[in-house]
mmCIF file of C-alpha atoms in Angstrom:
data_model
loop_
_atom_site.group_PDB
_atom_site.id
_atom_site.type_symbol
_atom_site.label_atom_id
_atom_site.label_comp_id
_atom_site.label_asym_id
_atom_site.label_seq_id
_atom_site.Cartn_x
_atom_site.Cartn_y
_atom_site.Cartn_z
ATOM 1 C CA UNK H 1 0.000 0.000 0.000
ATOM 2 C CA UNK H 2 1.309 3.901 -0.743
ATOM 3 C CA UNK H 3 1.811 5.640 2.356
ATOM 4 C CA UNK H 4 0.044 9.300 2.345
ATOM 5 C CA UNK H 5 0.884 11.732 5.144
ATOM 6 C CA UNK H 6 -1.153 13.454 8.037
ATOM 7 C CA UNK H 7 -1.383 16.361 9.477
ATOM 8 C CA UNK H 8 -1.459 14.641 12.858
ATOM 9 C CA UNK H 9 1.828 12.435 12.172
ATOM 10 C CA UNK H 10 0.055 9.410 11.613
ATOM 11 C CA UNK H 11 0.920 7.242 8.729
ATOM 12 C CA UNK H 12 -2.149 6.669 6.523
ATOM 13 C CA UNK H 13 -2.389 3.465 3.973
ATOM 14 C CA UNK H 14 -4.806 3.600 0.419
ATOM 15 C CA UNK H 15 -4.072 0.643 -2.133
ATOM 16 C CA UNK H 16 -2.999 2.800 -5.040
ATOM 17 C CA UNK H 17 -1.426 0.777 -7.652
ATOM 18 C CA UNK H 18 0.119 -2.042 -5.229
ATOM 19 C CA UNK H 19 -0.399 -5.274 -6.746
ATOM 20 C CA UNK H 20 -0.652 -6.672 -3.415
ATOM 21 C CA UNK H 21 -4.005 -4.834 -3.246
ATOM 22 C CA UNK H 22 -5.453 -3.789 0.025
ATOM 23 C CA UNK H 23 -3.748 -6.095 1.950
ATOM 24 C CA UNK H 24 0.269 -4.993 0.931
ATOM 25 C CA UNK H 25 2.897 -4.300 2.990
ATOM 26 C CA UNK H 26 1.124 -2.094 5.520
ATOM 27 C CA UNK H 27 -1.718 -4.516 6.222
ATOM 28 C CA UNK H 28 0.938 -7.489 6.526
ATOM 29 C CA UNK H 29 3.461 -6.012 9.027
ATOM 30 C CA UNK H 30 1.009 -5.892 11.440
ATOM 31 C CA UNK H 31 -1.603 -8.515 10.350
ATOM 32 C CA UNK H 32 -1.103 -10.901 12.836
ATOM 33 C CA UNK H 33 -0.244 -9.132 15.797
ATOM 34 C CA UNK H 34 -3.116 -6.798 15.084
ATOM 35 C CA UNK H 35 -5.505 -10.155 14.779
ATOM 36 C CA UNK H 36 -3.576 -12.295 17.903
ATOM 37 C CA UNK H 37 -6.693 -13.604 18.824
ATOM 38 C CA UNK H 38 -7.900 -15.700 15.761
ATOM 39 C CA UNK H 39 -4.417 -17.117 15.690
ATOM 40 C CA UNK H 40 -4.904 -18.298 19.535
ATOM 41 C CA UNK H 41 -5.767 -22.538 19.555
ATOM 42 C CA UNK H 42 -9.121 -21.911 20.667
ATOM 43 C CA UNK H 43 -9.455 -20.618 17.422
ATOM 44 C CA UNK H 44 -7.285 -22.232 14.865
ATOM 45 C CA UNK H 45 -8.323 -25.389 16.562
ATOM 46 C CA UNK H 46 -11.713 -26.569 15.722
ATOM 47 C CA UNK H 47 -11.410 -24.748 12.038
ATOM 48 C CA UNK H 48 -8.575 -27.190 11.525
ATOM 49 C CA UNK H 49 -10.663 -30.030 12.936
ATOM 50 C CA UNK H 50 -13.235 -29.624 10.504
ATOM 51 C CA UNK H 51 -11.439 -28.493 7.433
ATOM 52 C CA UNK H 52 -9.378 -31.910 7.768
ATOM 53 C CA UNK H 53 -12.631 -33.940 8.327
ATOM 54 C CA UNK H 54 -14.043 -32.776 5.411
ATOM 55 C CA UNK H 55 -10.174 -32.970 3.120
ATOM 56 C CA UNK H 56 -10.024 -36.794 4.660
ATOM 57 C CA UNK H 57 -13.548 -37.791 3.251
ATOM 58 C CA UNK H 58 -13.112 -38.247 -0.537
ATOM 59 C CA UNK H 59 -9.631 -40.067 -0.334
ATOM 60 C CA UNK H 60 -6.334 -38.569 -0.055
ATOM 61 C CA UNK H 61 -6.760 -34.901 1.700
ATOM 62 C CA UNK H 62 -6.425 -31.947 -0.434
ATOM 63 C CA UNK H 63 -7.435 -28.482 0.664
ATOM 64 C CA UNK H 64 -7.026 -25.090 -1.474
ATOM 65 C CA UNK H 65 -7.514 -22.262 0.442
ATOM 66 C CA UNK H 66 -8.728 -19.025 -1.177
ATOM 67 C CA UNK H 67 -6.661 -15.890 0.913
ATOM 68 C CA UNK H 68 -4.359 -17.993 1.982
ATOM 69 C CA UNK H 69 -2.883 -15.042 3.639
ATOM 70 C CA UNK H 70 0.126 -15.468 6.984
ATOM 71 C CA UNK H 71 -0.919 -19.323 6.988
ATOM 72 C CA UNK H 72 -3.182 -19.392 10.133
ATOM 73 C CA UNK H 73 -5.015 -22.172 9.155
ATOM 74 C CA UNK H 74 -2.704 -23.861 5.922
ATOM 75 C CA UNK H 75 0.517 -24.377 8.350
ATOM 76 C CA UNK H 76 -2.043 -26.490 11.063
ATOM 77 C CA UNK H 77 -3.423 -27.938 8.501
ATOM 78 C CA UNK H 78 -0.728 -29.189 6.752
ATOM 79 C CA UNK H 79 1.092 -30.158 9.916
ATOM 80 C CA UNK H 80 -2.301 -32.580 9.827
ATOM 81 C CA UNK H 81 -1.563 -34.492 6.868
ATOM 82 C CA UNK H 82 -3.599 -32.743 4.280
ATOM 83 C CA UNK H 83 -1.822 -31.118 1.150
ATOM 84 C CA UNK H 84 -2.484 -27.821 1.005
ATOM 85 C CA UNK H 85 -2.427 -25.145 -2.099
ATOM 86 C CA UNK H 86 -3.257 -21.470 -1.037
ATOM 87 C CA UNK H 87 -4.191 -18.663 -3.653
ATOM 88 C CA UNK H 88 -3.306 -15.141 -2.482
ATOM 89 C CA UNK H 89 -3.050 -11.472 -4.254
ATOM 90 C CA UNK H 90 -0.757 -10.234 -1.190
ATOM 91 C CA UNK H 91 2.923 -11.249 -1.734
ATOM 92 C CA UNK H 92 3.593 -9.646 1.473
ATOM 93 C CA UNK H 93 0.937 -11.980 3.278
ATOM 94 C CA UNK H 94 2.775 -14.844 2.100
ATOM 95 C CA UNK H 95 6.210 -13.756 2.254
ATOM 96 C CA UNK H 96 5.548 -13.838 5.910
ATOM 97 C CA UNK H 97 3.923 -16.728 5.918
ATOM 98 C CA UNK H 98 6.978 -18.588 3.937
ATOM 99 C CA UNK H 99 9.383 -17.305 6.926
ATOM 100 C CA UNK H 100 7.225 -19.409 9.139
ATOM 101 C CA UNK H 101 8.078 -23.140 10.060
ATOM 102 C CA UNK H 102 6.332 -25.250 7.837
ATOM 103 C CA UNK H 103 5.645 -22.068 5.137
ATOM 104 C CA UNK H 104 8.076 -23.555 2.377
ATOM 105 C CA UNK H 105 5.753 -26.431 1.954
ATOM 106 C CA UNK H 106 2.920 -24.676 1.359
ATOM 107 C CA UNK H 107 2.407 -24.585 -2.328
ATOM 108 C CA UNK H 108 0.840 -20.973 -3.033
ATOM 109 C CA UNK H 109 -0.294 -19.188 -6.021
ATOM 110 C CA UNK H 110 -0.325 -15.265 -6.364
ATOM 111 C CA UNK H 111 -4.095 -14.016 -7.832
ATOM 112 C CA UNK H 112 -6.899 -13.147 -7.449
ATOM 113 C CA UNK H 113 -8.897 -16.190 -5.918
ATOM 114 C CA UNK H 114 -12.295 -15.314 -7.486
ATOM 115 C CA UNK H 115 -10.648 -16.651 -11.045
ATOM 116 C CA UNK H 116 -7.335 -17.754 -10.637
ATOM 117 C CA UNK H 117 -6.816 -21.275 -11.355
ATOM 118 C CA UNK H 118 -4.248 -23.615 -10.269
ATOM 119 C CA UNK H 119 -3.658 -27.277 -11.383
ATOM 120 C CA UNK H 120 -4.736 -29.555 -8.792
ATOM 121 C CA UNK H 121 -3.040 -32.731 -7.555
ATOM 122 C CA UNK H 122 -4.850 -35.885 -8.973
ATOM 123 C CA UNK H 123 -8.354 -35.111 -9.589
ATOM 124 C CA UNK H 124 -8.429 -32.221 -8.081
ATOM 125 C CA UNK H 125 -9.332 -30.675 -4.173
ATOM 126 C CA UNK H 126 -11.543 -32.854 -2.093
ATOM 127 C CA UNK H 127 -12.205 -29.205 0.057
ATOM 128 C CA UNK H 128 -11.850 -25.436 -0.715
ATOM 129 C CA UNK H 129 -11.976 -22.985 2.270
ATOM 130 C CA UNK H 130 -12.571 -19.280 2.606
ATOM 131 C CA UNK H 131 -11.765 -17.685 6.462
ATOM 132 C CA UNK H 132 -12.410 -14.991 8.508
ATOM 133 C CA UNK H 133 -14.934 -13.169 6.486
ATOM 134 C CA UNK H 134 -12.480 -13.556 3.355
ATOM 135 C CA UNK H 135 -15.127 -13.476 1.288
ATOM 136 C CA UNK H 136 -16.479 -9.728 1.762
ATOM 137 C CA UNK H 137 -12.671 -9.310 0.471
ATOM 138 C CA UNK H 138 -14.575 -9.805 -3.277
ATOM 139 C CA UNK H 139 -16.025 -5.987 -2.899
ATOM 140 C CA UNK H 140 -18.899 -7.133 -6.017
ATOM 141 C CA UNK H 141 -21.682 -9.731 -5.988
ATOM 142 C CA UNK H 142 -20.295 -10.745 -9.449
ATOM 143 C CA UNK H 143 -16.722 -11.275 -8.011
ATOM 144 C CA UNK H 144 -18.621 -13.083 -4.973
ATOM 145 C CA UNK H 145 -20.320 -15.043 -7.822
ATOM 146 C CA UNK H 146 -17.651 -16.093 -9.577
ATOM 147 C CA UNK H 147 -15.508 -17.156 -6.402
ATOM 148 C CA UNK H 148 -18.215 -19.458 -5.813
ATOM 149 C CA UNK H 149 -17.752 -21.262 -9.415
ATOM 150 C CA UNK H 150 -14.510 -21.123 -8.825
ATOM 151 C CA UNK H 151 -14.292 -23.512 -5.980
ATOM 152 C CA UNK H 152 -16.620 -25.666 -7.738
ATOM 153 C CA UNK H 153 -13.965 -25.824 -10.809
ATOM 154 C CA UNK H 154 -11.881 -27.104 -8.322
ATOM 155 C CA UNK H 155 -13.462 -29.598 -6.262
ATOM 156 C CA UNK H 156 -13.558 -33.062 -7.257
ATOM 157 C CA UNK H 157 -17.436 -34.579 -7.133
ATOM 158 C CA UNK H 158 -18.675 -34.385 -3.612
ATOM 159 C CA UNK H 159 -16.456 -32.015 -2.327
ATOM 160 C CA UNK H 160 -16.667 -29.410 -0.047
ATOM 161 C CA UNK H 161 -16.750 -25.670 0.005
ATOM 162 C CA UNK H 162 -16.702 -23.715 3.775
ATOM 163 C CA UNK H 163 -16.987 -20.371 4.192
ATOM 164 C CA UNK H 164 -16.527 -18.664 7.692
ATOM 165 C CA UNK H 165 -18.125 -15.163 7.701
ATOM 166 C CA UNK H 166 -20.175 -12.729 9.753
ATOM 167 C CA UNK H 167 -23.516 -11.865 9.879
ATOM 168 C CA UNK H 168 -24.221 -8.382 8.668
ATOM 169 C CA UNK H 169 -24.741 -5.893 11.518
ATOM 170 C CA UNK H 170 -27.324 -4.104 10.541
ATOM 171 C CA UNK H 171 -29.901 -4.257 13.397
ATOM 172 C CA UNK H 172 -26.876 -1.619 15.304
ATOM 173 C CA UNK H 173 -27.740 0.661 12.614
ATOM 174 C CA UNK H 174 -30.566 2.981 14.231
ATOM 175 C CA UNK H 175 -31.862 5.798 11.276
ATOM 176 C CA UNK H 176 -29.760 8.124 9.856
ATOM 177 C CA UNK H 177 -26.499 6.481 11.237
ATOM 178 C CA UNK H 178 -24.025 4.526 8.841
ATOM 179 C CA UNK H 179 -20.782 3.554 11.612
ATOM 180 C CA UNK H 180 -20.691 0.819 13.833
ATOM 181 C CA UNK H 181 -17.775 0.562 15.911
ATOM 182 C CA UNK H 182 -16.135 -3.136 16.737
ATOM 183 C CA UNK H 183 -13.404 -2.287 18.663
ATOM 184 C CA UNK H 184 -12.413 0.000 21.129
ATOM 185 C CA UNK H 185 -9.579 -0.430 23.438
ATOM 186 C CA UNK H 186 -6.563 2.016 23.809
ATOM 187 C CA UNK H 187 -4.356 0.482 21.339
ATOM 188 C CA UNK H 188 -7.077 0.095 19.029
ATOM 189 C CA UNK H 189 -9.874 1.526 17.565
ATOM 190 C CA UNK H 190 -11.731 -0.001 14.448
ATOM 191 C CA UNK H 191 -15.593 0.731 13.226
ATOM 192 C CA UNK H 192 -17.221 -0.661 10.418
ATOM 193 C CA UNK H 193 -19.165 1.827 7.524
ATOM 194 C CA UNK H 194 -22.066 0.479 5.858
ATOM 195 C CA UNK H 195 -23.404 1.745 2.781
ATOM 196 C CA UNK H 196 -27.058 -0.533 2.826
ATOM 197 C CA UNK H 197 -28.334 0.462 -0.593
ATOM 198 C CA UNK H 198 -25.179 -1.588 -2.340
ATOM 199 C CA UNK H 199 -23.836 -3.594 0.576
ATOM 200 C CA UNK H 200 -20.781 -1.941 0.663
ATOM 201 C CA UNK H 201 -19.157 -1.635 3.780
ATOM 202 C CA UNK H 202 -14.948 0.222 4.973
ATOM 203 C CA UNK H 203 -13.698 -1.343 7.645
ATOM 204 C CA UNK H 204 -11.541 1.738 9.220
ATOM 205 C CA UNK H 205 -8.961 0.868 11.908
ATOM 206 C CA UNK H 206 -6.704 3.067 14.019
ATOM 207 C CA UNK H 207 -3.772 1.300 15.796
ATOM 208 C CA UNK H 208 -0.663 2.323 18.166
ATOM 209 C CA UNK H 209 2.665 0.716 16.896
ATOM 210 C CA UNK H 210 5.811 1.034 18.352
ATOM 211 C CA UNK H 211 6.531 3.126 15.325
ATOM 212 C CA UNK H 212 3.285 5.067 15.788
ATOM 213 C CA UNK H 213 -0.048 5.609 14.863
ATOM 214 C CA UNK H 214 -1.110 3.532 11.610
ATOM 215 C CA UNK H 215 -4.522 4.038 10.394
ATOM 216 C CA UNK H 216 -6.063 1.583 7.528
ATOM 217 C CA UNK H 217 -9.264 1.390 5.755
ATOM 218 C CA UNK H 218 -10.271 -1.783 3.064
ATOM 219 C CA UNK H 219 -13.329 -1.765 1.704
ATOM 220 C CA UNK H 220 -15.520 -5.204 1.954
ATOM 221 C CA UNK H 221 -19.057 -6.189 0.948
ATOM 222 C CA UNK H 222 -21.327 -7.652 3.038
ATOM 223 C CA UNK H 223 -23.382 -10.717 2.372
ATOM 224 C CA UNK H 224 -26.276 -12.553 3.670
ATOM 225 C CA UNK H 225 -26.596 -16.481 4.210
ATOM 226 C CA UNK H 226 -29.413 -16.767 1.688
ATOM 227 C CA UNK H 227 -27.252 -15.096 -1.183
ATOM 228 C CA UNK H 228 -24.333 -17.475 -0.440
ATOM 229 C CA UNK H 229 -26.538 -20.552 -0.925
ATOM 230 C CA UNK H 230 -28.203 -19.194 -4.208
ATOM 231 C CA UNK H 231 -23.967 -18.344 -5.374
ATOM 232 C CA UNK H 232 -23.531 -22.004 -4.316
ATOM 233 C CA UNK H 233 -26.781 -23.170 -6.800
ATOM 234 C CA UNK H 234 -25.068 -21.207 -9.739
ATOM 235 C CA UNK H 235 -21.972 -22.969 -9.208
ATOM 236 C CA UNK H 236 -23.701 -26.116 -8.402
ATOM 237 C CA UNK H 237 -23.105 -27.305 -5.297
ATOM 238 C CA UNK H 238 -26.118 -27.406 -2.607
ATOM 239 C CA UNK H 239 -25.978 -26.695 1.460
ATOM 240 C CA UNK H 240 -24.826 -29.362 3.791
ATOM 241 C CA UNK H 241 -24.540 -27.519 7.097
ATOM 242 C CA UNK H 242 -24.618 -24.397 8.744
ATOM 243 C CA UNK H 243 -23.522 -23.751 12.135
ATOM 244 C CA UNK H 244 -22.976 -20.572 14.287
ATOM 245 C CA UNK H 245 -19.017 -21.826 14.662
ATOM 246 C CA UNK H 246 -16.695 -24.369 14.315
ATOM 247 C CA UNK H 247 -17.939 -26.058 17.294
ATOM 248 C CA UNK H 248 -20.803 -26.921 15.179
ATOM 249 C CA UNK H 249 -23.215 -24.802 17.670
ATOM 250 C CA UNK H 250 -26.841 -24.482 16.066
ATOM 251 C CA UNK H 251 -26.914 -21.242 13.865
ATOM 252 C CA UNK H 252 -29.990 -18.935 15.162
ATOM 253 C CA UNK H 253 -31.285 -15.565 14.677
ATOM 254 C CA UNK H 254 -29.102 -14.371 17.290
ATOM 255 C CA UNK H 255 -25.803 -15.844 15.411
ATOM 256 C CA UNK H 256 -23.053 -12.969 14.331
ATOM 257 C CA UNK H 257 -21.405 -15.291 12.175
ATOM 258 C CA UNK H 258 -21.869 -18.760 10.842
ATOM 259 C CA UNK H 259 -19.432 -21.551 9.097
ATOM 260 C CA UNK H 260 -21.764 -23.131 5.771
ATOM 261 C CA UNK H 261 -20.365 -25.638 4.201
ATOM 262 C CA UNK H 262 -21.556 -26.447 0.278
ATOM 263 C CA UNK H 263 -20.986 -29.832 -1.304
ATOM 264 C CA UNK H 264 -21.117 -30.457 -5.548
ATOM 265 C CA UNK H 265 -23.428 -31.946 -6.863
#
């Protein structure tokens, strides 16, 4: 990302014309300190769990994961047994993961992973995975779309597609107000700005480094369970589960996220 100066000393971040997108250098110097908490076991645990089940059930375990990102979940995953193949836009996010233990091995491919193809090993992925609301990364519904046909490109017959992702926050929204903030603590302050006529939505974050105040903004879209399974019809595969978290707890209408999981047909 191009740095952009402030009057208050800050350091500011906009995409520009990195290829690394939104999620360049900036994002990945800090990514996982700034996110410490999805990388704690509690976390990375039960998504591993799961991903593996479903890897392990057409034969030999093959994942792709789309954002592959630091390797939160591919490096657990692959410590598991299951081959893993991540696509990613962000060379930094990778370079980082690659300087991990483990990162080497993790085959990776730099693109977009809404159409970039890779060649599978044997007949392709028995499981395809998008994380931690990855998906609202793809800022159109036709991007969203094509993700979803993507997968299913990739997936041999009966495989699986999960998707881990909020539930959009819109009942916080009273009239005439657009921000709602999800994190406030002194090192950190980060609110979320929906535009509802388009589903767009900025996720703006201020944070305290040792080198100062960084502030970041990426824009996302929002999406709704019921559009995800009609993108998983189009690219046909049908719904299998849906849960409020990797635990497997029963999704309800008080659920702020949920993990679906889409098998083809």
């Amino acid at each position: 990302m191009a740095a952009e100066g402030l009057d208050d000393g800050s350091r500011g971040y906009d995409d520009g014309d990195d290829p690394d997108g939104h999620f360049g250098e900036a994002v990945a110097a800090y990514y996982d300190e700034t996110s410490a908490e999805m990388f704690r076991p509690e976390a990375v645990e039960p998504a591993v769990e799961l991903i593996a089940r479903l890897a392990g059930e057409r034969g030999e375990p093959r994942a792709l994961e789309f954002g592959v990102g630091t390797g939160r979940i591919a490096l657990p995953l692959a410590r598991r047994g299951v081959r893993v193949h991540g696509i990613d836009m962000s060379r930094a996010m990778v370079e980082r993961m690659r300087a991990k233990p483990g990162g080497e091995d993790i085959e990776v491919t730099i693109g977009d992973f809404a159409t970039t193809r890779v060649d599978g090993p044997g007949p392709g992925f028995t499981v395809a995975y998008l994380v931690y609301n990855t998906i609202n990364n793809l800022t159109t519904q036709d991007a969203q779309v094509d993700c979803f046909r993507n997968a299913a490109a990739h997936l041999v017959p009966g495989g699986c597609f999960v998707i881990e992702v909020g539930v959009p926050d819109l009942r916080r929204l009273p009239p005439g107000q657009n921000t709602v903030p999800f994190r406030v603590t002194p090192e950190r302050l980060g609110f979320d700005e929906y535009d509802v006529a388009t589903q767009g939505m900025r996720s703006h974050h201020v944070m305290a480094t040792d080198e100062g105040t960084v502030r970041l903004s990426v824009p996302f879209r929002y999406v709704w369970p019921a559009e995800l399974d009609l993108m998983a019809r189009l690219a046909g595969m049908r719904l299998r589960n849906r849960w409020e978290g990797w635990a497997r707890e029963p999704f309800t209408n008080d659920s702020t996220k949920h993990v679906s999981v889409w098998e083809k047909v």
